[in-house]
mmCIF file of C-alpha atoms in Angstrom:
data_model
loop_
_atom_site.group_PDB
_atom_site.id
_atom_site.type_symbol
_atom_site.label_atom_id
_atom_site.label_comp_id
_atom_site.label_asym_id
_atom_site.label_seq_id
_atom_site.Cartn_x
_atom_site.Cartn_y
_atom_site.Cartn_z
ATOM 1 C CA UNK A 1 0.000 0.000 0.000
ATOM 2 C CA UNK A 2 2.977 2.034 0.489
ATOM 3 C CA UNK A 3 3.808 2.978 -3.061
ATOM 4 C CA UNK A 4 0.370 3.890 -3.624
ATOM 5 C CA UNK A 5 0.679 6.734 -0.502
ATOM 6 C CA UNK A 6 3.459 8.155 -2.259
ATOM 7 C CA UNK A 7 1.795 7.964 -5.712
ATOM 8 C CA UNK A 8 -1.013 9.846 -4.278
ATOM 9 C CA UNK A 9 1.334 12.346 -2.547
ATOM 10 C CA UNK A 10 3.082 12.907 -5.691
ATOM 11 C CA UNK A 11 0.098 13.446 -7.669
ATOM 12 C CA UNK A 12 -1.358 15.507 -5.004
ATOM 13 C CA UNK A 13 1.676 18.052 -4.991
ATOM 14 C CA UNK A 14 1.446 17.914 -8.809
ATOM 15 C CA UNK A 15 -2.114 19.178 -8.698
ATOM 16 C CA UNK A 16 -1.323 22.050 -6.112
ATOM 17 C CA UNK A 17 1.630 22.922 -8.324
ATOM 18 C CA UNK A 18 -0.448 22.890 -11.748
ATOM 19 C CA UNK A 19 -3.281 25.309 -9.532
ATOM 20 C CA UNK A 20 -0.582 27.380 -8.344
ATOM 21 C CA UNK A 21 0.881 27.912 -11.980
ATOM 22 C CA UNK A 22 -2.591 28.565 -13.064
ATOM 23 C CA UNK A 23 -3.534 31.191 -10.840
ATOM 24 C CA UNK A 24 -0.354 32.747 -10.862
ATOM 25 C CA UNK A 25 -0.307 33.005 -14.457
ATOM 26 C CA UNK A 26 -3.885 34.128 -14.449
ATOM 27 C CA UNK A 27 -2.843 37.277 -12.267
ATOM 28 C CA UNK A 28 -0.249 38.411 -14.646
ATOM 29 C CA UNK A 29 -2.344 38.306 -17.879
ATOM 30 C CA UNK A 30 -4.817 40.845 -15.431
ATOM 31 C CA UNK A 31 -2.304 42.657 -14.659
ATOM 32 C CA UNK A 32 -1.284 42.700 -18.488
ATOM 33 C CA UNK A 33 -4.866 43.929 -18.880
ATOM 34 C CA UNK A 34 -4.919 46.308 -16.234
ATOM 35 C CA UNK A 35 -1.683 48.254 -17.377
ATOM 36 C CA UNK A 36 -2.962 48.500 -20.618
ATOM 37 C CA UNK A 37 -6.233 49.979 -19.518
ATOM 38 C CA UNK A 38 -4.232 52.359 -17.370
ATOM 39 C CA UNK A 39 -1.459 53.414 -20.033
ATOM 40 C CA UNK A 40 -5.008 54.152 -22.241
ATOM 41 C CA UNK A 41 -6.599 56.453 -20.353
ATOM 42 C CA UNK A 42 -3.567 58.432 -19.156
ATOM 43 C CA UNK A 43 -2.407 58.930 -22.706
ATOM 44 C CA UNK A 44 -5.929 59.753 -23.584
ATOM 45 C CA UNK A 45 -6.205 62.448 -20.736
ATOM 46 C CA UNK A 46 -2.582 64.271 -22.075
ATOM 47 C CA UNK A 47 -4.386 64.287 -25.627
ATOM 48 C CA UNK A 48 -3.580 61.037 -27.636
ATOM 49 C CA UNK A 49 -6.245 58.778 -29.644
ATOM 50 C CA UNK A 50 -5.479 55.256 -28.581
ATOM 51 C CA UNK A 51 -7.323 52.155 -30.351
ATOM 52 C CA UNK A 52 -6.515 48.425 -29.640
ATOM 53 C CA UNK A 53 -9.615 47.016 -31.142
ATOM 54 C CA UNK A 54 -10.134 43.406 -29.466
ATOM 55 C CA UNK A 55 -7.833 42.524 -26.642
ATOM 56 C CA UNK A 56 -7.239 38.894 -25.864
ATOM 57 C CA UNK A 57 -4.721 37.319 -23.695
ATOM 58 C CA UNK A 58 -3.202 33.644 -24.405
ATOM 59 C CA UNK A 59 -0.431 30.665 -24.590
ATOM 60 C CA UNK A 60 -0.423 29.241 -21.210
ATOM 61 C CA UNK A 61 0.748 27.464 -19.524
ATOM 62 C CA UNK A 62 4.280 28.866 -20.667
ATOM 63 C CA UNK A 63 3.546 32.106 -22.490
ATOM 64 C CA UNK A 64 1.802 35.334 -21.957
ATOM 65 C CA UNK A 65 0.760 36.405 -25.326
ATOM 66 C CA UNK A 66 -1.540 39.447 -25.596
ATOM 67 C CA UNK A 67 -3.341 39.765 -28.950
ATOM 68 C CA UNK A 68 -4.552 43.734 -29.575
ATOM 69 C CA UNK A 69 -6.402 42.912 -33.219
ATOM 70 C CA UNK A 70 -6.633 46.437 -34.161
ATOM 71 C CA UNK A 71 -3.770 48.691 -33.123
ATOM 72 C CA UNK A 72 -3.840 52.556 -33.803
ATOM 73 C CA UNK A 73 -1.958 55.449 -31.907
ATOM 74 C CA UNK A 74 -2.625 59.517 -32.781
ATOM 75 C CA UNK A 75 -2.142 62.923 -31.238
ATOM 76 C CA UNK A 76 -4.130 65.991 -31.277
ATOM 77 C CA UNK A 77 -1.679 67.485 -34.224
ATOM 78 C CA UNK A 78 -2.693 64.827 -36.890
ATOM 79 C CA UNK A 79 -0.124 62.439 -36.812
ATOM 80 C CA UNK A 80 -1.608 58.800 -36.783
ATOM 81 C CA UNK A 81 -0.352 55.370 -36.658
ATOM 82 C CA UNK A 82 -2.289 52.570 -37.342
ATOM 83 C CA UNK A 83 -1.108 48.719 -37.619
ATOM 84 C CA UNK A 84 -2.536 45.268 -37.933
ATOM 85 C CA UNK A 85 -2.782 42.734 -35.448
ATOM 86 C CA UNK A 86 -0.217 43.057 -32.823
ATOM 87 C CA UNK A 87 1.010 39.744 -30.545
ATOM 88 C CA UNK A 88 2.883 41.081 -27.143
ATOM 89 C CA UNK A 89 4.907 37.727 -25.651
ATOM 90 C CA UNK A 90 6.692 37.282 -22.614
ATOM 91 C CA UNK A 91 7.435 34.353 -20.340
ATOM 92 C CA UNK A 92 5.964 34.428 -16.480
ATOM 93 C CA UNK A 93 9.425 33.999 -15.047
ATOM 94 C CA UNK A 94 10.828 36.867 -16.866
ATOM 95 C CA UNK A 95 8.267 39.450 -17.128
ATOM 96 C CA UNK A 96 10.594 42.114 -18.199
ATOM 97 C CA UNK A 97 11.570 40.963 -21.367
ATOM 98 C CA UNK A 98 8.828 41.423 -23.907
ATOM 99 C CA UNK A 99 8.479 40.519 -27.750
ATOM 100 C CA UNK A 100 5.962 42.433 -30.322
ATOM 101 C CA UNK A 101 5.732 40.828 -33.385
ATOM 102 C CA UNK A 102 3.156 42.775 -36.227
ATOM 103 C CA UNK A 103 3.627 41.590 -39.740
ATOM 104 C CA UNK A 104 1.349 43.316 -42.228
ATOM 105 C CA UNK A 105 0.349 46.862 -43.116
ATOM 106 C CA UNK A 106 1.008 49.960 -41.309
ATOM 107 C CA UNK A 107 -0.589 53.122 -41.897
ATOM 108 C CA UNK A 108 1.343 56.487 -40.839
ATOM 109 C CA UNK A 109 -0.066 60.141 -41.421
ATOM 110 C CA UNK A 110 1.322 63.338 -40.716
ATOM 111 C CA UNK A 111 -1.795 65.283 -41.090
ATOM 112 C CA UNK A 112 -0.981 65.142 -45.074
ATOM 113 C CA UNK A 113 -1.213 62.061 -47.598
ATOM 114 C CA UNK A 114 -0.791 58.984 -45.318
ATOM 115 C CA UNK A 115 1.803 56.360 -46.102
ATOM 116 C CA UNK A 116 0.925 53.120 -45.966
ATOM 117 C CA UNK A 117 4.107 50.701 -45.582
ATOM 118 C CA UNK A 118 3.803 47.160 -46.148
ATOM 119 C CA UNK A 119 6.144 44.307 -43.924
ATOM 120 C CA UNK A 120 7.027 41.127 -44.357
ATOM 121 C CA UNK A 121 8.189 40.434 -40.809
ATOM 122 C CA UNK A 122 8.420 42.302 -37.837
ATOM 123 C CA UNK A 123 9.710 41.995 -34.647
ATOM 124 C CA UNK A 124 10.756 43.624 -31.812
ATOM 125 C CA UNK A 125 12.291 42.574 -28.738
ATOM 126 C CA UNK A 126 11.889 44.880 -25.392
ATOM 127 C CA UNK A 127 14.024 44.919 -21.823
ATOM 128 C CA UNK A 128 11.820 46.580 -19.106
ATOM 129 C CA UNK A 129 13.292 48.004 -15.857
ATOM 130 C CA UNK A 130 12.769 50.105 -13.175
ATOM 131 C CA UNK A 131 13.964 53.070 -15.132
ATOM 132 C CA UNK A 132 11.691 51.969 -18.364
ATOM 133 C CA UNK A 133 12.691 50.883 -21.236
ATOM 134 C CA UNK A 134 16.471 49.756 -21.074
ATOM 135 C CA UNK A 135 16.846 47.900 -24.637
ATOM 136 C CA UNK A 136 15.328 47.737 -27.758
ATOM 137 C CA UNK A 137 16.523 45.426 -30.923
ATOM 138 C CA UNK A 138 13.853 45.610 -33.618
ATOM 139 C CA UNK A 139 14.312 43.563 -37.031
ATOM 140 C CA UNK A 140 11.821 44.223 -40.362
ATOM 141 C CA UNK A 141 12.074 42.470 -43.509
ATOM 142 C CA UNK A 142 10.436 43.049 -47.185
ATOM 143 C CA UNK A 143 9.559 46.464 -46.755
ATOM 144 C CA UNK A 144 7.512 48.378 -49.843
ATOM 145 C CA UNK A 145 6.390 51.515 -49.328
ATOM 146 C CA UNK A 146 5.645 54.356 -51.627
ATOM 147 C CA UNK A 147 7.302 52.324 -54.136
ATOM 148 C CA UNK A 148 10.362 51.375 -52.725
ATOM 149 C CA UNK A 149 11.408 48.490 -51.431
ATOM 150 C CA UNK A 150 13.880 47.589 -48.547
ATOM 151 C CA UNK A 151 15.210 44.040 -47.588
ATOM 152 C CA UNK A 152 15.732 44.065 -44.260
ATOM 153 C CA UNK A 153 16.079 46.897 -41.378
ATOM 154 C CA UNK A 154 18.246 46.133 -38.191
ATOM 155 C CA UNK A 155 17.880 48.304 -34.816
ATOM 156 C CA UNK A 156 18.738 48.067 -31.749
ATOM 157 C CA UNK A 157 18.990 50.841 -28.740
ATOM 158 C CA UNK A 158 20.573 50.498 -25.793
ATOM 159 C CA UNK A 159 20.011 52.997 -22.401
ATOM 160 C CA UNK A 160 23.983 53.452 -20.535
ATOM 161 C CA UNK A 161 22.310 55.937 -18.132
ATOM 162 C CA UNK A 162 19.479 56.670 -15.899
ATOM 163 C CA UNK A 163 19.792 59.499 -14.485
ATOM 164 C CA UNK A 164 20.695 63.130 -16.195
ATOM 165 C CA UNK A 165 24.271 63.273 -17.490
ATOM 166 C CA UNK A 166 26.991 65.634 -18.928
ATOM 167 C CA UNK A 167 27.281 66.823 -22.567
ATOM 168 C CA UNK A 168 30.572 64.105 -22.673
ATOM 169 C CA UNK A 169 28.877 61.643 -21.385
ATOM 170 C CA UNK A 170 26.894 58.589 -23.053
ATOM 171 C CA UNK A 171 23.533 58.180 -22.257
ATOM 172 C CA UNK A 172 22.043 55.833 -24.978
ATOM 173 C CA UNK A 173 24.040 53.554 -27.921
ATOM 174 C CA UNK A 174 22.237 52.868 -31.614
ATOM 175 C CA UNK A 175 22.854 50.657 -34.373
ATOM 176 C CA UNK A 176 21.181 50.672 -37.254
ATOM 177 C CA UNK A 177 21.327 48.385 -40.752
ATOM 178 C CA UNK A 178 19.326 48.926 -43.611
ATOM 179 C CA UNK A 179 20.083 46.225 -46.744
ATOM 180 C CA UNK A 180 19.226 45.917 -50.353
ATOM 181 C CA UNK A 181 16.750 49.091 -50.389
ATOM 182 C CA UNK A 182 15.154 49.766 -54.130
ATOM 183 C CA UNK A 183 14.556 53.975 -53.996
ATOM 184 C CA UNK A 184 11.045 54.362 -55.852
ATOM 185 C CA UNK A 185 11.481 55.077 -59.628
ATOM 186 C CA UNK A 186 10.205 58.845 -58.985
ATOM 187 C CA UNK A 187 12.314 60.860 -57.983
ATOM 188 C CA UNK A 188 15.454 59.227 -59.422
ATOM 189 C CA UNK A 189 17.803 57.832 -56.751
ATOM 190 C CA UNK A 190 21.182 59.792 -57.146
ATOM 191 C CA UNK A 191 23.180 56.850 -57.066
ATOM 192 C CA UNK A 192 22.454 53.025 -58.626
ATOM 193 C CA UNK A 193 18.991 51.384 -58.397
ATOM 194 C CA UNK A 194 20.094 49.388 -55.041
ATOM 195 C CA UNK A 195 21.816 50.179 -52.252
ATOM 196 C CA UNK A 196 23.419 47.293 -51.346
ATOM 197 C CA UNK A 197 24.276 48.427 -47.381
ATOM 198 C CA UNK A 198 23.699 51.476 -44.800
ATOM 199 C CA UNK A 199 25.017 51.336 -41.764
ATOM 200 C CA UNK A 200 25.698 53.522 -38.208
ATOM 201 C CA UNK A 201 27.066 52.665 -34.701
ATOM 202 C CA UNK A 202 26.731 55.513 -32.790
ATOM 203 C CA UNK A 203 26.495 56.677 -28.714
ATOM 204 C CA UNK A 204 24.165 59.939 -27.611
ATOM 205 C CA UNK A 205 26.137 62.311 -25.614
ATOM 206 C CA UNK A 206 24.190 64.111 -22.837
ATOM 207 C CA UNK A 207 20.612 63.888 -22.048
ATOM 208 C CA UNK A 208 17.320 64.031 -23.293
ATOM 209 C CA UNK A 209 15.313 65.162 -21.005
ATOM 210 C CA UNK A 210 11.757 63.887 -20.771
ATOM 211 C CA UNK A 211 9.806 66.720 -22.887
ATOM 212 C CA UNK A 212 7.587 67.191 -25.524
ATOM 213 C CA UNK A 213 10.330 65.858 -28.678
ATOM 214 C CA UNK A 214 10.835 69.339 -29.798
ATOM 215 C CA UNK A 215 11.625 71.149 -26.381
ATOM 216 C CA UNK A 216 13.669 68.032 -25.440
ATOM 217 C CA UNK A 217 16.255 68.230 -28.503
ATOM 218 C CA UNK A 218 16.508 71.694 -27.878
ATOM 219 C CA UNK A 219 17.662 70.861 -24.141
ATOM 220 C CA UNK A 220 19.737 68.263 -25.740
ATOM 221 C CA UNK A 221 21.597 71.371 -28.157
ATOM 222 C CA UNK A 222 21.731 73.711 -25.920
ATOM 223 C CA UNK A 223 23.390 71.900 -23.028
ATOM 224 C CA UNK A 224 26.249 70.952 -26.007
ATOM 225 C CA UNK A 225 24.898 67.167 -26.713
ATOM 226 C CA UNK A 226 26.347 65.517 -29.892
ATOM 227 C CA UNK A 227 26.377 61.975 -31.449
ATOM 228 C CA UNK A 228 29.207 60.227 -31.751
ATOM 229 C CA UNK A 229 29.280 57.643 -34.867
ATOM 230 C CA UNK A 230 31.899 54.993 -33.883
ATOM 231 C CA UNK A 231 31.187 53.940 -37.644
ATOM 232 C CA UNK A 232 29.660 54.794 -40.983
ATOM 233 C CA UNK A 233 29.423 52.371 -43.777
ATOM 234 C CA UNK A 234 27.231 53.256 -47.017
ATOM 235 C CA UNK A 235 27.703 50.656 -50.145
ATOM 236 C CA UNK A 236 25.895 52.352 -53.262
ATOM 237 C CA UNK A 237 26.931 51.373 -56.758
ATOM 238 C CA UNK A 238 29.115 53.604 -57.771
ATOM 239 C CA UNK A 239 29.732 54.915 -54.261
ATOM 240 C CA UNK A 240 31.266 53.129 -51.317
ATOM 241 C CA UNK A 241 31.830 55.141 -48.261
ATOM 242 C CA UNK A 242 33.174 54.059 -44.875
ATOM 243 C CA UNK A 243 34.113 56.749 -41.748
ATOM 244 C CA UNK A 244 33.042 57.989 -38.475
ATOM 245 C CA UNK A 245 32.737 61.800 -36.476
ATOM 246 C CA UNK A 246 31.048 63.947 -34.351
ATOM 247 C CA UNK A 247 27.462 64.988 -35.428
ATOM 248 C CA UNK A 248 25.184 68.297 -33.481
ATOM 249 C CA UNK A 249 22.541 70.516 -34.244
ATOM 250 C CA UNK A 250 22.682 74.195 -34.764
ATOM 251 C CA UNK A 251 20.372 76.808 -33.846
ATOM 252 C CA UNK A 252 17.514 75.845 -36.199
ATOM 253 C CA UNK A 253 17.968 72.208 -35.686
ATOM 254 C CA UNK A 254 20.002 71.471 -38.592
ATOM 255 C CA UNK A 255 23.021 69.130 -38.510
ATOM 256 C CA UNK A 256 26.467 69.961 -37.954
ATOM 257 C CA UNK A 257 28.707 67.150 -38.917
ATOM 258 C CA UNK A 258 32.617 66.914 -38.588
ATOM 259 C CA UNK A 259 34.564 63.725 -39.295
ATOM 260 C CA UNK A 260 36.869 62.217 -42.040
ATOM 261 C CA UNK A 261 35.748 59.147 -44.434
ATOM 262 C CA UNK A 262 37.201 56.785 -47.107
ATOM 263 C CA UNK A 263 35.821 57.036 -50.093
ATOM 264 C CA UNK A 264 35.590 54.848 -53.526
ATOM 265 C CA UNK A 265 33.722 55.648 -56.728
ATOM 266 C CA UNK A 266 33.494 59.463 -56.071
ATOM 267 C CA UNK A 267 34.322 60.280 -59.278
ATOM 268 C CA UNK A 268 31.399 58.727 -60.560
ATOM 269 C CA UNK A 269 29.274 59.484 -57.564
ATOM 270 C CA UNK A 270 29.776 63.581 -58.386
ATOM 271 C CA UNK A 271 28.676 62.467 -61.987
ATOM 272 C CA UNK A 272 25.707 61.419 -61.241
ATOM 273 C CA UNK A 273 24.829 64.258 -58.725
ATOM 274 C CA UNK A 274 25.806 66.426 -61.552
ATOM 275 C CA UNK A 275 23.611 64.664 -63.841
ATOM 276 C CA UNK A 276 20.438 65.043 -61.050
ATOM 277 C CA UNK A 277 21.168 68.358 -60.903
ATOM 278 C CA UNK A 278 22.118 68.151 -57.640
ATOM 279 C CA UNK A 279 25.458 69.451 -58.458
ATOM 280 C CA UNK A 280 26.559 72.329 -60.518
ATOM 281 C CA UNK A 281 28.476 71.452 -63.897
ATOM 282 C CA UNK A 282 31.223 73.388 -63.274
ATOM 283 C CA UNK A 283 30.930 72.974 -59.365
ATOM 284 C CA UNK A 284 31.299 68.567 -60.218
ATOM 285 C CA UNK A 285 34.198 69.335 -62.505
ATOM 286 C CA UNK A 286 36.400 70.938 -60.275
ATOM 287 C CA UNK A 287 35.812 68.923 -57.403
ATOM 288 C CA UNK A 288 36.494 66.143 -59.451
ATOM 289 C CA UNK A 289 39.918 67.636 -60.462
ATOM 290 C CA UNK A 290 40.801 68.502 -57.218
ATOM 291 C CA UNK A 291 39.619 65.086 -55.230
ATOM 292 C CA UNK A 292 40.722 63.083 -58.030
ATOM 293 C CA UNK A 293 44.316 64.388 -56.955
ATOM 294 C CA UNK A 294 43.682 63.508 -53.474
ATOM 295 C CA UNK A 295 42.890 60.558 -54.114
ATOM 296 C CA UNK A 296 45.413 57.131 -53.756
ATOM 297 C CA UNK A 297 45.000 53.570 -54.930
ATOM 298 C CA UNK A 298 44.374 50.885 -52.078
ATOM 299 C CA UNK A 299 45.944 47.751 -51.673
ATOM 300 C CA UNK A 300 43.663 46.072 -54.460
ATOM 301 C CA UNK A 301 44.781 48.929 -57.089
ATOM 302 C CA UNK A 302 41.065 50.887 -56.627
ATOM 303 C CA UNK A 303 41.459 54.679 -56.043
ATOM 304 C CA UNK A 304 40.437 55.908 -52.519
ATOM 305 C CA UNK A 305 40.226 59.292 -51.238
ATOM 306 C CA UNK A 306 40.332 59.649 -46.815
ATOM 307 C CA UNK A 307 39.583 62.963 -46.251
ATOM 308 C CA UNK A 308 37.679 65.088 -43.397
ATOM 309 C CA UNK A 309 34.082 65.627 -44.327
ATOM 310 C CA UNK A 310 31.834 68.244 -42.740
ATOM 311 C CA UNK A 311 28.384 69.644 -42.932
ATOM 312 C CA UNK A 312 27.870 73.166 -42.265
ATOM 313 C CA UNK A 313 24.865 75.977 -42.544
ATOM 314 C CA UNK A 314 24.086 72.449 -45.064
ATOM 315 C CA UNK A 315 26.805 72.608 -46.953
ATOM 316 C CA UNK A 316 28.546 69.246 -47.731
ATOM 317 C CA UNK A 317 32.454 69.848 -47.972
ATOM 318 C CA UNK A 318 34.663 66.464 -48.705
ATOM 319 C CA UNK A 319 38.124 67.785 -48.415
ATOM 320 C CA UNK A 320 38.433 71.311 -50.064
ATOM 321 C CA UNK A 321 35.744 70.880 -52.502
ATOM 322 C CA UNK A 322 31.806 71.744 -51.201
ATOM 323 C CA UNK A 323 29.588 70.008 -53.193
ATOM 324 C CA UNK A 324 26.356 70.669 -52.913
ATOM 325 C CA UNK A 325 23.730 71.989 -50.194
ATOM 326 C CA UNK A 326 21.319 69.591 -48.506
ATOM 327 C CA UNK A 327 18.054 70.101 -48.221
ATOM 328 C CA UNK A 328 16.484 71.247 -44.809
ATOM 329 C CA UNK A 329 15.590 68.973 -42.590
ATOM 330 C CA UNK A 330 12.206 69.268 -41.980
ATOM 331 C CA UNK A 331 11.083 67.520 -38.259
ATOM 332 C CA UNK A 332 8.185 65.814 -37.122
ATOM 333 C CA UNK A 333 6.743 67.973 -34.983
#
């Protein structure tokens, strides 16, 4: 009779244990509920237009997945996001790491013509602390949108600080890879059909402060923040590009940039500026005389010009030679 005792104990404790799970697991997925009815009406009360459409919370016993079927975020200024279905995963034992995954058809408006921007895959992976968010690493394939196209988009943030810090100090690191993009046929691209590769690994110096976006990056200017980019890499046919320096703002929120690249295909690169019209005739000639000078073969043979490269009042400069004027960057806001 023994054996059967312990049989019964062990099933016993099994039971309690599967009730315990249960219940337990059943209290997070309220309190998954609960925080998203909270974080609605607060952003509701300071002006914003939330929509989740049907809510519905599964995958026990060893997921949490919420399931919002009809995701939309706006402001009182116009600007509108609007998604398809979006799945929120995370495991009980680690409730501060978080996935969203939301494949399909995005909708984002400005207040003007919306743009509606089609993915293949998305994903997005989330560390949660007591300070916020901490990480970020998103991933998006087969985008088309407005009739480009872009293979694959790699992001990921990461928070080094918690608490206000100097101008010299790093508060936040980014790195970002976009691959095999197709620019829409109109305008023309000013380079090749395809860029094969854009890249940045970069660190935020200072500290945003929590603001409205517009009064924050002002704080950010003003009290001397910058970007750092550890390293630049830009592959488009005829152009390859790899470098790193300093970027800032100036007074109307237009970027400063000082740093030094190496550069292949330039030659050809100014033609075809020169042949958007982006570059003057006369302007691409001589700044293909004088760069072409500068310019040394590499190991493989292939001529290569490392020079400083800045960005002032919009004006690009790549050694001696400004080339052209960017246009103004228009913000969000």
């Amino acid at each position: 009779m023994r054996p059967r005792v312990h049989i019964s104990v062990i099933l016993a404790t099994l039971v309690a244990l599967a009730a315990a799970w249960l219940v337990w697991w059943q209290s997070i997925a309220s309190t998954m509920k609960e925080q998203l009815t909270a974080w609605t009406v607060e952003a509701k009360a300071l002006g914003w237009t939330i929509g989740t459409g049907e809510v519905a919370i599964d995958g026990f016993p060893f997921l949490l997945r919420m399931r919002l079927a009809a995701p939309a975020v706006g402001d009182g200024a116009g600007r509108l996001w609007r998604g398809p279905p979006l799945s929120v995963t995370l495991r009980p034992w680690a409730p501060e790491r978080a996935s969203l995954t939301m494949p399909g058809q995005h909708l984002l408006s400005a207040g003007g013509e919306p743009l509606v921007l089609q993915m293949g895959t998305a994903k997005v992976d989330l560390v949660l602390g007591g300070h916020g968010l901490e990480a970020l690493a998103a991933d998006f394939g087969d985008l088309t949108a407005g009739g480009a196209h872009l293979g694959r988009a790699e992001l990921s943030l990461n928070r080094l600080a918690f608490a206000p810090v100097t101008f010299s100090t790093p508060s936040l690191s980014l790195s970002l890879t976009l691959r095999d993009l197709l620019p829409a046929a109109e305008p023309p691209p000013p380079m090749g059909r395809r860029l094969v590769v854009a890249a940045v690994k970069a660190r935020l110096l200072g500290w945003l402060p929590a603001a409205p976006p517009k009064v924050s990056v002002e704080a950010w200017r003003r009290d001397g923040g910058t970007v750092e980019v550890d390293g630049l890499t830009v592959e488009w046919p005829p152009l390859r590009l790899s470098g790193k320096g300093t970027l800032a703002l100036d007074r109307d929120l237009q970027p400063l940039w000082a740093g030094s690249c190496s550069i292949r295909g330039l030659g050809e690169a100014i033609d075809a500026l020169t042949g958007q019209g982006l570059v003057r005739a006369k302007d691409g000639a001589l700044a293909k005389l004088v760069l072409g000078l500068l310019s040394r073969p590499a190991a493989d043979g292939v001529a290569e010009l490392t020079a400083p490269v800045s960005v002032e009042d919009r004006m690009l400069h790549i050694g001696p030679a400004a080339l052209f004027k960017l246009p103004e960057l228009t913000w969000p806001w």
